[in-house]
mmCIF file of C-alpha atoms in Angstrom:
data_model
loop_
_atom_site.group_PDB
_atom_site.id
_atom_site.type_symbol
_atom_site.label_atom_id
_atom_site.label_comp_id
_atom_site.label_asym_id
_atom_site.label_seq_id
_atom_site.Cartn_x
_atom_site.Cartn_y
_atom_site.Cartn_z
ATOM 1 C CA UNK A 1 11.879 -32.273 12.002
ATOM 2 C CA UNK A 2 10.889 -28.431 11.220
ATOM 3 C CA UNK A 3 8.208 -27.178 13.116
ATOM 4 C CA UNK A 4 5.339 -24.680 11.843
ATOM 5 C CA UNK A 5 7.326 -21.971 13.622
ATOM 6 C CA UNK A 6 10.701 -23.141 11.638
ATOM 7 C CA UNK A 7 8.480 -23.557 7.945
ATOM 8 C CA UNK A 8 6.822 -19.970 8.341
ATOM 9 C CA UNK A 9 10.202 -18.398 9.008
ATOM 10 C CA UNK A 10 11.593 -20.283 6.201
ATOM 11 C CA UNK A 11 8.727 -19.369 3.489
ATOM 12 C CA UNK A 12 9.164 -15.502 4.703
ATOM 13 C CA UNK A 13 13.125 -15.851 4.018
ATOM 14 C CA UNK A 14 12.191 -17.492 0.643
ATOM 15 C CA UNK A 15 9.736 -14.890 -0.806
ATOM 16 C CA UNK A 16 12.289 -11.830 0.639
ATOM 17 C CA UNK A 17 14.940 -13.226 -1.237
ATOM 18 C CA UNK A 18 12.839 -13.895 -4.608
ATOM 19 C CA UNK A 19 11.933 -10.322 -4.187
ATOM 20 C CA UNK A 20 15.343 -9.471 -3.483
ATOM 21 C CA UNK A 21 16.042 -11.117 -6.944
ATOM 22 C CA UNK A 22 13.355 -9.405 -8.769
ATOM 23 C CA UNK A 23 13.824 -5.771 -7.366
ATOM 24 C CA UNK A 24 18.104 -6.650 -8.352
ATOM 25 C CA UNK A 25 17.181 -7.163 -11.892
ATOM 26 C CA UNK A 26 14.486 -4.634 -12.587
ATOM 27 C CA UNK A 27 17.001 -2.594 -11.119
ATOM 28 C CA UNK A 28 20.000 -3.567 -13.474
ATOM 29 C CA UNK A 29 17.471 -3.335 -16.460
ATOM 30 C CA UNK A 30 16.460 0.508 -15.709
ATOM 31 C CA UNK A 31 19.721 1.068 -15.183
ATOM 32 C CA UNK A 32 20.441 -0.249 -18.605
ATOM 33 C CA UNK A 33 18.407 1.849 -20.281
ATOM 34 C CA UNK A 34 19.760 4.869 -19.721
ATOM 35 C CA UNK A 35 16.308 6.741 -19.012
ATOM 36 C CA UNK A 36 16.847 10.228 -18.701
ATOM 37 C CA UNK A 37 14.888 12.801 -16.394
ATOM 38 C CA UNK A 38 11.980 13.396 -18.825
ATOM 39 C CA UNK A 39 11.701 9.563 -19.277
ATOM 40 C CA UNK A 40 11.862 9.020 -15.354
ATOM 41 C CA UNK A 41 9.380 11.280 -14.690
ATOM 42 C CA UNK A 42 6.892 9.764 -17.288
ATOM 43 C CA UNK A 43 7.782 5.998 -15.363
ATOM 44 C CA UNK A 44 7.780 7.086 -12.040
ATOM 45 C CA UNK A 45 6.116 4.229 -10.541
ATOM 46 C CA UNK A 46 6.530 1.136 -12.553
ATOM 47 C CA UNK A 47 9.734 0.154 -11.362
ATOM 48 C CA UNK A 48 7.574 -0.564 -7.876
ATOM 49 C CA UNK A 49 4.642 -1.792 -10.627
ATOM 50 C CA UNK A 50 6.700 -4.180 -12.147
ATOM 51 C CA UNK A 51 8.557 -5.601 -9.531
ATOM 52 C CA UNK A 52 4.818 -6.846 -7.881
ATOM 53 C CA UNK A 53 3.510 -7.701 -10.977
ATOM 54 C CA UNK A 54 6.624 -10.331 -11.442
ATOM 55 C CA UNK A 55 6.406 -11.343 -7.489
ATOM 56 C CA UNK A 56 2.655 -12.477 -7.469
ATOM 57 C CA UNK A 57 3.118 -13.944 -11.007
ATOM 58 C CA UNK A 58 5.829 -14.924 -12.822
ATOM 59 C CA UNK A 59 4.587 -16.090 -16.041
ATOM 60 C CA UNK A 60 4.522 -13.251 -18.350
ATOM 61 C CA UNK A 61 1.592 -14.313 -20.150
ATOM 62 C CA UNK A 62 -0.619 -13.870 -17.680
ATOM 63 C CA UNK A 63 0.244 -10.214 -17.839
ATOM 64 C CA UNK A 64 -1.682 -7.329 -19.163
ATOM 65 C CA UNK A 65 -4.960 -9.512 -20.098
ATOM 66 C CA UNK A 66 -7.811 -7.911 -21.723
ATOM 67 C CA UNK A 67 -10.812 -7.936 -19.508
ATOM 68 C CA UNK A 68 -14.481 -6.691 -19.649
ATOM 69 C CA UNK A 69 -12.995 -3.696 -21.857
ATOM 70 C CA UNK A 70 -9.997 -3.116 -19.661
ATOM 71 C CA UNK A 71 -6.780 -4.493 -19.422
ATOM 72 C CA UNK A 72 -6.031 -6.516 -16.392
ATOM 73 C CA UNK A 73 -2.457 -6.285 -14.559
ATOM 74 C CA UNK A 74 -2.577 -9.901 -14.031
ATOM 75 C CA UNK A 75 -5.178 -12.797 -14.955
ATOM 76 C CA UNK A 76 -4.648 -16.586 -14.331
ATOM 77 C CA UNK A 77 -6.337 -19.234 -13.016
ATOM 78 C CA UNK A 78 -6.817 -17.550 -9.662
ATOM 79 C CA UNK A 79 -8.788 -14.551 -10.477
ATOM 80 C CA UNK A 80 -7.426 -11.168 -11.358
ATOM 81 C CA UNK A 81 -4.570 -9.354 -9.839
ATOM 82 C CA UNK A 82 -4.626 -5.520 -9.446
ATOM 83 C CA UNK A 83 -1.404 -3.940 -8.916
ATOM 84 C CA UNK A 84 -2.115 0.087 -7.656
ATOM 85 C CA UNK A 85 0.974 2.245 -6.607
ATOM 86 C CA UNK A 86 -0.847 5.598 -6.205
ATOM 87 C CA UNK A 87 -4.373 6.936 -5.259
ATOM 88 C CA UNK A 88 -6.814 3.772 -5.487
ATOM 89 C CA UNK A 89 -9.926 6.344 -6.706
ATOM 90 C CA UNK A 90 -8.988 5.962 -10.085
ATOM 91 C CA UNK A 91 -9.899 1.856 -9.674
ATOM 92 C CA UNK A 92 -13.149 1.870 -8.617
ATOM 93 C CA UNK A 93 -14.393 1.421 -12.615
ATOM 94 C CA UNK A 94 -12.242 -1.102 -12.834
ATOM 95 C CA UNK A 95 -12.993 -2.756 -9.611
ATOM 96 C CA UNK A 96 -16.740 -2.544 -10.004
ATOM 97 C CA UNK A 97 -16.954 -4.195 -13.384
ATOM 98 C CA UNK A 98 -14.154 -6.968 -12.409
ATOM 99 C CA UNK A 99 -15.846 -7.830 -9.221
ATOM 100 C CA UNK A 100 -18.825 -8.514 -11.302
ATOM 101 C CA UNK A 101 -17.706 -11.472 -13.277
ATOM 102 C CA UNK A 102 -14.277 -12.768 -10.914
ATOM 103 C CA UNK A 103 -12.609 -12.611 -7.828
ATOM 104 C CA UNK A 104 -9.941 -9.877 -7.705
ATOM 105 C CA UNK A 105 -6.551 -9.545 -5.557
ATOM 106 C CA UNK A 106 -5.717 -5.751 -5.120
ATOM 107 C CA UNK A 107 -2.031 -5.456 -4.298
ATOM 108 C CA UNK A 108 -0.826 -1.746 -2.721
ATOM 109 C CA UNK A 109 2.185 -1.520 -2.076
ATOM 110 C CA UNK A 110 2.800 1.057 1.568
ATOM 111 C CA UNK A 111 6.637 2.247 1.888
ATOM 112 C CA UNK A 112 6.565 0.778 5.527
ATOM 113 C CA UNK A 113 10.464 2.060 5.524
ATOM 114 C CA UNK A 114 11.418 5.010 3.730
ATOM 115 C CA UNK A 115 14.728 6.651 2.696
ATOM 116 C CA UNK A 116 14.341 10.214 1.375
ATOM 117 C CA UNK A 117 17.120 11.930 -1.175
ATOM 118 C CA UNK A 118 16.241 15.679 -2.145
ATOM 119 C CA UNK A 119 17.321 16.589 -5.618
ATOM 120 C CA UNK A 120 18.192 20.371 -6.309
ATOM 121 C CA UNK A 121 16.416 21.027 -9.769
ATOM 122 C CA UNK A 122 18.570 23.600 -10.524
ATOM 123 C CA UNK A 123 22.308 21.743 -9.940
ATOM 124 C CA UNK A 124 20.736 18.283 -9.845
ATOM 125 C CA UNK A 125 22.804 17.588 -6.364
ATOM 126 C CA UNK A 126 21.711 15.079 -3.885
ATOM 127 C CA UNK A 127 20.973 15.240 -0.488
ATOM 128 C CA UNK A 128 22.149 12.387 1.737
ATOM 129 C CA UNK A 129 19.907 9.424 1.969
ATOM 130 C CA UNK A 130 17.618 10.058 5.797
ATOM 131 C CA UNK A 131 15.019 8.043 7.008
ATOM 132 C CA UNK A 132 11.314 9.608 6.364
ATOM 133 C CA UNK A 133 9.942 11.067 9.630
ATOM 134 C CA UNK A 134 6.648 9.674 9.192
ATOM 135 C CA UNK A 135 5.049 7.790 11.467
ATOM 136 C CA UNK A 136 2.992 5.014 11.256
ATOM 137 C CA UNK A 137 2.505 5.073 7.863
ATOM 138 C CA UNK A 138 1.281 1.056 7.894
ATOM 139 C CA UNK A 139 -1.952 2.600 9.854
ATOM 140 C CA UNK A 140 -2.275 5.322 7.327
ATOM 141 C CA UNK A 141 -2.143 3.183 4.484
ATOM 142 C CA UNK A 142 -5.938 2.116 5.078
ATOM 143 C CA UNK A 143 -6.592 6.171 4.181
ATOM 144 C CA UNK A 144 -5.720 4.657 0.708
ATOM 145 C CA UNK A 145 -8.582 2.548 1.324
ATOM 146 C CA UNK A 146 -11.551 4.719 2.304
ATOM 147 C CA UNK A 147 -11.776 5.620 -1.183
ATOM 148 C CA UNK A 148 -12.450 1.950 -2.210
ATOM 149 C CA UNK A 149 -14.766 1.466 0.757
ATOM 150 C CA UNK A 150 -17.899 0.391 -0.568
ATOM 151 C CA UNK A 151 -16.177 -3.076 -2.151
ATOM 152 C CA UNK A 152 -14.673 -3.677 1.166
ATOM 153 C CA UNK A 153 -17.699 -6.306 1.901
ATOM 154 C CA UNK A 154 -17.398 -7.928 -1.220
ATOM 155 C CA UNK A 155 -16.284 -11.382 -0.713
ATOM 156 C CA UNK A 156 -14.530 -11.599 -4.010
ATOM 157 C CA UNK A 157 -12.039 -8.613 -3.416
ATOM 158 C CA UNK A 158 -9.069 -9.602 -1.248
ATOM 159 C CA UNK A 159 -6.318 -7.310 -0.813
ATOM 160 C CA UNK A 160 -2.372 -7.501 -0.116
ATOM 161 C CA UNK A 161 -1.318 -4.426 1.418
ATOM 162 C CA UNK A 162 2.679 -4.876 1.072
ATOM 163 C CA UNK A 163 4.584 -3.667 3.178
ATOM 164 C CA UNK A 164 8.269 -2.491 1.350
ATOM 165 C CA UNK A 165 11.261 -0.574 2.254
ATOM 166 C CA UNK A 166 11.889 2.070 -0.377
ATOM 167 C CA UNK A 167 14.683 4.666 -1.234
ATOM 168 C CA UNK A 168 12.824 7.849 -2.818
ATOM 169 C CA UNK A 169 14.087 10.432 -4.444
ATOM 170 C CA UNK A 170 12.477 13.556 -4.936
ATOM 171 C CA UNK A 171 12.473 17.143 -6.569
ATOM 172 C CA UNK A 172 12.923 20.135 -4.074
ATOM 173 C CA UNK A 173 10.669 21.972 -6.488
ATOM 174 C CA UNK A 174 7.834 22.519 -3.701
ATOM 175 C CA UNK A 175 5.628 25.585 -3.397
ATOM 176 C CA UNK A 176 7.390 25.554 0.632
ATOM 177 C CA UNK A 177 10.301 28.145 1.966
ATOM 178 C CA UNK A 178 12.470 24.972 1.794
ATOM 179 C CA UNK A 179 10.892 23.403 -1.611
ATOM 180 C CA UNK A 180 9.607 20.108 0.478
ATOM 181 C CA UNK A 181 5.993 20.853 0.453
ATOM 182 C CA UNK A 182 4.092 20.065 -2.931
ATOM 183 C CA UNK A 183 7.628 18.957 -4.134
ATOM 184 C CA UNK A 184 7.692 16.384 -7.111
ATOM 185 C CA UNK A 185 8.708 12.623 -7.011
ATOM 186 C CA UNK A 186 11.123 11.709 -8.954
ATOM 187 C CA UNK A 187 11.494 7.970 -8.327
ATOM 188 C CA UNK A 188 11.001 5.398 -5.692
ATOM 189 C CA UNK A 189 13.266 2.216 -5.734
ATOM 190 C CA UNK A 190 11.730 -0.665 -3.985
ATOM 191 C CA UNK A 191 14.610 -2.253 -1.685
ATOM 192 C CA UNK A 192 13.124 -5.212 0.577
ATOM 193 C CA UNK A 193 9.878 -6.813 1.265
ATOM 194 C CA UNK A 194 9.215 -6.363 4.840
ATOM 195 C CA UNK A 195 5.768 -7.990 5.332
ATOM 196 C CA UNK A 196 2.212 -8.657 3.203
ATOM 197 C CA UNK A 197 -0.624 -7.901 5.511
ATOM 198 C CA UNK A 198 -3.738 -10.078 4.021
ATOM 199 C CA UNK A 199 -7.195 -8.166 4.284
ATOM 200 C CA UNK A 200 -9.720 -10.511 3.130
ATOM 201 C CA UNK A 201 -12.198 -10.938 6.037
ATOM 202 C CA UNK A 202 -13.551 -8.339 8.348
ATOM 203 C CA UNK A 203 -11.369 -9.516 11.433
ATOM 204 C CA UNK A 204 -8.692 -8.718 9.407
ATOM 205 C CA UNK A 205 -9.045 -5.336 9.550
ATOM 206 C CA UNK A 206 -8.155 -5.571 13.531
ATOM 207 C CA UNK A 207 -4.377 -5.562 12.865
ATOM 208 C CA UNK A 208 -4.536 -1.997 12.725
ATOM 209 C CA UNK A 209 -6.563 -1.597 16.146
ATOM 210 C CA UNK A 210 -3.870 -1.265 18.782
ATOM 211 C CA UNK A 211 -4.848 -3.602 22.039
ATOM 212 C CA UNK A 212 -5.352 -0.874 24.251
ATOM 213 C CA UNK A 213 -8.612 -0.564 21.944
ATOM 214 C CA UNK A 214 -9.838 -3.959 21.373
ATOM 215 C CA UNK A 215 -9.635 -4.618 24.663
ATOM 216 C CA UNK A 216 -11.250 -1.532 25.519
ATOM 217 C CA UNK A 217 -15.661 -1.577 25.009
ATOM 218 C CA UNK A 218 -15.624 1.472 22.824
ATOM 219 C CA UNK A 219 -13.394 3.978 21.688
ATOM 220 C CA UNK A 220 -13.722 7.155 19.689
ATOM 221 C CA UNK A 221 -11.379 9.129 16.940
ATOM 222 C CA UNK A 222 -9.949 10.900 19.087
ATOM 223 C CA UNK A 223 -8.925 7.668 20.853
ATOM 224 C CA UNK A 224 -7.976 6.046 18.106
ATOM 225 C CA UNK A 225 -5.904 9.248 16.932
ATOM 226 C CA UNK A 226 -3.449 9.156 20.458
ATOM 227 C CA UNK A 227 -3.123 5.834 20.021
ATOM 228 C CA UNK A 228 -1.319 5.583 17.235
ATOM 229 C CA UNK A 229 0.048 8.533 16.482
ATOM 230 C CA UNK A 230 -1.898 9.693 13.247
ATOM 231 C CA UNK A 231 -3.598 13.082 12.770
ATOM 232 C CA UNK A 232 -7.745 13.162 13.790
ATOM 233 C CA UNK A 233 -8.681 13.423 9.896
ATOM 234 C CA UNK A 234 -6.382 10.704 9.088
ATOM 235 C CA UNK A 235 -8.161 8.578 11.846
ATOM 236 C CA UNK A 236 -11.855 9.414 10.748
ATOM 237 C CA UNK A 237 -10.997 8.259 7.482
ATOM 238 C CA UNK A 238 -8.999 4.670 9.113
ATOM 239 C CA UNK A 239 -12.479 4.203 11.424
ATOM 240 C CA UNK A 240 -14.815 4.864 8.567
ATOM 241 C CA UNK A 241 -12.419 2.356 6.345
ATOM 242 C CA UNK A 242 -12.829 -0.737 9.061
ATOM 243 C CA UNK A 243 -16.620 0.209 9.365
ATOM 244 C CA UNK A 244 -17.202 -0.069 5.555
ATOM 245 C CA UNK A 245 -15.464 -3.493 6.478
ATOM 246 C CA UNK A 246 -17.047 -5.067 9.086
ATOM 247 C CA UNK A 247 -15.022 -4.797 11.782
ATOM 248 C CA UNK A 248 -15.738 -2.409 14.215
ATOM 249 C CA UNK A 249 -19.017 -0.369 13.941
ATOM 250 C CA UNK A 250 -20.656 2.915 15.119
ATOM 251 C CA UNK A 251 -22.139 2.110 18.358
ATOM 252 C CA UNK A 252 -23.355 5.265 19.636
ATOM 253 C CA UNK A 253 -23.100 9.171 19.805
ATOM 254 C CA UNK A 254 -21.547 10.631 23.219
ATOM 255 C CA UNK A 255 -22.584 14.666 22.532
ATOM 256 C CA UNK A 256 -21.240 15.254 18.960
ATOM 257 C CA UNK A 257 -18.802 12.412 18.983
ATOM 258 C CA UNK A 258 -18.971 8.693 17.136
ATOM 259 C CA UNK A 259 -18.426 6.136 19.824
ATOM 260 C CA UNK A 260 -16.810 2.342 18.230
ATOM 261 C CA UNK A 261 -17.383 -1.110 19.159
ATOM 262 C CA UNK A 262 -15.264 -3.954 18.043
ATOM 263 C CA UNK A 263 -18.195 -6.694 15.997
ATOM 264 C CA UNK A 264 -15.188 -8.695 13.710
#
């Protein structure tokens, strides 16, 4: 007989391989299509859009559902679904009215993994494929949050922050010597689902705390900054995410600096 340990790895082999299946034929179709440059550029992400949209419901018509005078990525049974590639400002409308009348999943998808191909605007040659420097950029993704954080309390918002590798090609059309900086995607291709962090309760939110810090009684930005590698702004904005959350909390000032205590 299977046990838990066996089932959980064989539920995370099933959903990676019926996204595998999903990202294979969106990919097929766009190639298809034949979109040119100006058509890509309009798309850019709803390959990634569409691919969730399928994953977390497969029944088409529970997609794009009028709602409270907007038009809801996905609503079924459940609740509502929001699907957001980029910046997760332009939602809080949305959000505010939704959360109102339903409970609402908010699925971001976070290239965990990330393949970068430079595209020469001029000759349209391609760079090799490298892995993206950055680092940590599972921590960083609750950055995307802070601008969300006043629903973070709301027990009717749950969120999916997906974690995907991703080839992505982009335009060396920066305003940088080398045309990197300010450069323009061009597309991301989602390849494999590595993981789906679930952030629905405040203790949640304590995945992203390394242990050196939650076993520690209080810890600071700067703290929080060298431990996981991510710049001091980025940081503020992670602490000030799990505080609108619940999780940790502003204990005390030591001089001019916040000190944080673990309460999730």
């Amino acid at each position: 007989m299977a046990n838990l340990a066996d089932n959980v790895r064989l539920n995370a082999d099933v959903n990676k391989l019926r996204f595998a299946n999903i990202c294979y034929k969106h990919n097929i179709s766009a190639l298809n299509e034949g979109s040119s440059v100006a058509s890509i550029g309009i798309l850019n992400e709803k390959r990634i859009h569409a691919v969730l949209k399928e994953y977390f419901e497969p029944q088409s018509k529970y997609h794009e559902v009028p709602f409270l005078g907007y038009v809801a990525d996905v609503k079924n049974a459940s609740g509502i679904i929001e699907i957001q590639t980029g910046s997760l400002y332009p939602l809080k409308a949305k959000l505010s009215s939704f959360l109102e009348e339903s409970n609402v999943t908010l699925v971001h998808p976070v290239a965990a993994v990330k393949y970068l191909s430079w595209i020469d605007p001029v000759t349209g040659d391609i760079s090799p494929r490298r892995k993206s420097p950055k680092k940590n950029p599972v921590v960083s993704s609750l950055v995307d949050l802070y601008y969300i954080r006043q629903f973070l309390a709301q027990p009717r918002l749950m969120i999916r922050l997906v974690l995907l590798e991703v080839d992505e090609y982009r335009y060396k059309n920066g305003w940088s010597r080398d045309g990197k900086r300010g450069s323009t995607r061009y597309e991301r291709i989602p390849l494999d689902l590595i993981d789906i962090i679930p952030l629905d309760v405040p203790a949640d939110y304590l995945y992203f705390l390394p242990d050196t810090l939650k076993n520690s009684n209080e810890f600071t930005v700067r703290d929080f900054s060298e431990a996981t590698k991510i710049s001091r702004h980025d940081a503020y904005m992670v602490l000030t995410t799990m505080t609108a959350a619940g999780a940790i909390k502003k204990e005390k000032r030591r001089g001019n600096v916040d000190v944080y205590t673990v309460i999730a």
